[in-house]
mmCIF file of C-alpha atoms in Angstrom:
data_model
loop_
_atom_site.group_PDB
_atom_site.id
_atom_site.type_symbol
_atom_site.label_atom_id
_atom_site.label_comp_id
_atom_site.label_asym_id
_atom_site.label_seq_id
_atom_site.Cartn_x
_atom_site.Cartn_y
_atom_site.Cartn_z
ATOM 1 C CA MET C 1 6.764 -103.002 -33.427
ATOM 2 C CA ALA C 2 9.235 -102.316 -37.208
ATOM 3 C CA ARG C 3 7.379 -105.145 -38.583
ATOM 4 C CA ARG C 4 3.250 -104.192 -37.858
ATOM 5 C CA SER C 5 4.093 -100.837 -39.289
ATOM 6 C CA LEU C 6 5.996 -102.206 -42.395
ATOM 7 C CA PHE C 7 2.305 -103.695 -42.685
ATOM 8 C CA TRP C 8 1.029 -101.571 -45.710
ATOM 9 C CA LEU C 9 4.539 -101.311 -48.008
ATOM 10 C CA ASN C 10 4.124 -105.209 -49.335
ATOM 11 C CA PRO C 11 1.483 -105.427 -51.358
ATOM 12 C CA ARG C 12 0.767 -108.719 -51.081
ATOM 13 C CA ARG C 13 -0.804 -107.863 -47.514
ATOM 14 C CA TRP C 14 -3.072 -106.207 -48.194
ATOM 15 C CA PRO C 15 -6.727 -107.470 -47.991
ATOM 16 C CA SER C 16 -8.138 -108.136 -51.503
ATOM 17 C CA LEU C 17 -11.190 -105.425 -50.800
ATOM 18 C CA LEU C 18 -8.772 -102.866 -50.524
ATOM 19 C CA VAL C 19 -6.924 -103.897 -53.690
ATOM 20 C CA ALA C 20 -10.044 -104.549 -55.254
ATOM 21 C CA ILE C 21 -11.586 -101.098 -54.744
ATOM 22 C CA ALA C 22 -9.115 -99.254 -55.510
ATOM 23 C CA VAL C 23 -8.398 -100.479 -58.988
ATOM 24 C CA LEU C 24 -12.507 -99.893 -59.528
ATOM 25 C CA VAL C 25 -11.015 -95.519 -58.392
ATOM 26 C CA VAL C 26 -8.223 -95.562 -60.174
ATOM 27 C CA MET C 27 -9.801 -97.074 -63.199
ATOM 28 C CA PHE C 28 -12.696 -94.483 -63.112
ATOM 29 C CA LEU C 29 -10.888 -91.280 -62.426
ATOM 30 C CA LEU C 30 -8.024 -92.574 -65.333
ATOM 31 C CA SER C 31 -11.197 -93.498 -67.476
ATOM 32 C CA GLY C 32 -12.522 -90.666 -66.700
ATOM 33 C CA ALA C 33 -9.257 -88.201 -67.677
ATOM 34 C CA ILE C 34 -8.777 -90.732 -70.994
ATOM 35 C CA LEU C 35 -12.624 -88.860 -71.645
ATOM 36 C CA ALA C 36 -11.597 -85.092 -70.663
ATOM 37 C CA VAL C 37 -9.174 -85.710 -72.407
ATOM 38 C CA SER C 38 -10.572 -86.627 -75.813
ATOM 39 C CA VAL C 39 -13.042 -84.133 -75.944
ATOM 40 C CA ARG C 40 -11.384 -81.217 -75.511
ATOM 41 C CA LEU C 41 -8.791 -82.721 -78.123
ATOM 42 C CA LEU C 42 -10.768 -83.343 -80.858
ATOM 43 C CA GLY C 43 -13.042 -80.081 -79.881
ATOM 44 C CA GLY C 44 -16.118 -81.771 -77.610
ATOM 45 C CA LEU C 45 -18.268 -84.972 -76.731
ATOM 46 C CA GLU C 46 -19.648 -85.208 -80.861
ATOM 47 C CA ALA C 47 -16.169 -85.467 -82.307
ATOM 48 C CA HIS C 48 -15.440 -88.124 -79.696
ATOM 49 C CA HIS C 49 -18.497 -89.802 -80.812
ATOM 50 C CA ASN C 50 -17.214 -90.342 -84.837
ATOM 51 C CA ALA C 51 -14.124 -91.130 -83.347
ATOM 52 C CA TRP C 52 -14.765 -93.749 -81.882
ATOM 53 C CA GLN C 53 -16.746 -94.748 -84.528
ATOM 54 C CA THR C 54 -13.992 -94.674 -86.634
ATOM 55 C CA ALA C 55 -11.594 -96.649 -84.314
ATOM 56 C CA TRP C 56 -14.268 -99.145 -82.823
ATOM 57 C CA PRO C 57 -13.004 -102.087 -85.426
ATOM 58 C CA TRP C 58 -9.234 -101.561 -84.576
ATOM 59 C CA LEU C 59 -9.945 -101.627 -80.764
ATOM 60 C CA LEU C 60 -11.723 -104.773 -81.075
ATOM 61 C CA GLY C 61 -9.133 -106.550 -82.243
ATOM 62 C CA TRP C 62 -6.437 -104.448 -79.951
ATOM 63 C CA ARG C 63 -9.479 -106.422 -77.258
ATOM 64 C CA LEU C 64 -9.028 -109.836 -79.205
ATOM 65 C CA SER C 65 -5.406 -110.004 -79.065
ATOM 66 C CA LEU C 66 -5.832 -108.672 -75.492
ATOM 67 C CA TYR C 67 -7.823 -111.191 -74.068
ATOM 68 C CA ALA C 68 -5.547 -113.533 -76.741
ATOM 69 C CA THR C 69 -2.450 -113.657 -74.801
ATOM 70 C CA LEU C 70 -4.602 -112.732 -71.885
ATOM 71 C CA ILE C 71 -5.843 -116.352 -72.077
ATOM 72 C CA LEU C 72 -2.412 -117.364 -73.385
ATOM 73 C CA VAL C 73 -0.629 -116.680 -70.195
ATOM 74 C CA TRP C 74 -2.834 -118.169 -68.117
ATOM 75 C CA TRP C 75 -2.952 -121.892 -70.123
ATOM 76 C CA TYR C 76 0.495 -122.296 -69.891
ATOM 77 C CA LYS C 77 2.274 -120.377 -67.882
ATOM 78 C CA VAL C 78 0.015 -119.825 -64.506
ATOM 79 C CA ARG C 79 -3.003 -122.645 -64.899
ATOM 80 C CA PRO C 80 -0.014 -125.729 -63.953
ATOM 81 C CA ARG C 81 1.309 -123.684 -61.658
ATOM 82 C CA ALA C 82 -2.193 -123.511 -59.400
ATOM 83 C CA VAL C 83 -3.021 -127.274 -60.368
ATOM 84 C CA ALA C 84 0.801 -128.457 -58.918
ATOM 85 C CA ARG C 85 -0.546 -125.802 -55.861
ATOM 86 C CA LEU C 86 -4.061 -127.159 -55.776
ATOM 87 C CA GLN C 87 -3.226 -130.945 -56.513
ATOM 88 C CA ARG C 88 -1.574 -131.090 -52.585
ATOM 89 C CA ASP C 89 -4.961 -131.340 -51.161
ATOM 90 C CA HIS C 90 -6.125 -133.800 -49.037
ATOM 91 C CA ASP C 91 -8.887 -134.556 -51.547
ATOM 92 C CA ASN C 92 -6.063 -134.128 -54.501
ATOM 93 C CA GLY C 93 -7.301 -131.039 -55.500
ATOM 94 C CA ARG C 94 -10.581 -132.300 -56.702
ATOM 95 C CA GLN C 95 -13.195 -130.069 -55.860
ATOM 96 C CA ALA C 96 -10.788 -127.235 -56.272
ATOM 97 C CA LEU C 97 -10.334 -127.712 -59.353
ATOM 98 C CA ALA C 98 -13.467 -128.045 -60.556
ATOM 99 C CA LYS C 99 -14.549 -124.759 -58.599
ATOM 100 C CA LEU C 100 -11.685 -124.146 -60.818
ATOM 101 C CA ARG C 101 -13.177 -125.261 -64.714
ATOM 102 C CA ARG C 102 -16.106 -122.697 -63.548
ATOM 103 C CA LEU C 103 -14.322 -119.774 -62.433
ATOM 104 C CA GLU C 104 -12.605 -119.727 -66.225
ATOM 105 C CA LEU C 105 -15.683 -120.281 -68.029
ATOM 106 C CA MET C 106 -17.522 -117.917 -65.954
ATOM 107 C CA ALA C 107 -14.637 -115.734 -67.190
ATOM 108 C CA LEU C 108 -14.462 -116.430 -71.163
ATOM 109 C CA GLY C 109 -19.017 -115.782 -70.146
ATOM 110 C CA ILE C 110 -18.127 -113.046 -69.215
ATOM 111 C CA LEU C 111 -16.199 -112.043 -71.484
ATOM 112 C CA GLY C 112 -18.508 -112.571 -74.220
ATOM 113 C CA LEU C 113 -21.610 -111.239 -72.598
ATOM 114 C CA LEU C 114 -19.356 -107.970 -72.945
ATOM 115 C CA GLU C 115 -18.913 -108.512 -76.587
ATOM 116 C CA THR C 116 -22.315 -109.181 -77.548
ATOM 117 C CA THR C 117 -23.056 -106.282 -75.702
ATOM 118 C CA ASN C 118 -20.164 -103.152 -77.616
ATOM 119 C CA LEU C 119 -22.065 -105.389 -80.893
ATOM 120 C CA ILE C 120 -25.267 -104.312 -79.944
ATOM 121 C CA ASN C 121 -24.245 -101.529 -79.432
ATOM 122 C CA ARG C 122 -21.511 -101.107 -82.588
ATOM 123 C CA LEU C 123 -25.083 -102.286 -84.838
ATOM 124 C CA GLY C 124 -27.066 -99.991 -83.214
ATOM 125 C CA GLY C 125 -28.272 -100.719 -79.923
ATOM 126 C CA VAL C 126 -31.578 -102.148 -78.671
#
């Protein structure tokens, strides 16, 4: 019975959906708190917007460097271990590797769409 009560103390055993919802809620609350502090410190929403527009190129550079770092870590650290684990499958991981490639391409596509949307908004929107 002691093992059952310690189930929720191990994050590896938490359901994926619960983790995803918790992360989304925390991100939403954190972004709202950052916006509230920024508006308060800068003196209003218009000043916040002007500061955001001024910092846009630096934020773009930060995001691109973050994406590059994540891609390098994935490609050289995480992916080889995942591929090795998938190749132990009954079909030598052929189906799983194809799905992994599609997932990688979809992730790159989402990042591309996200940055394209940011660029369109920066240039004046639709």
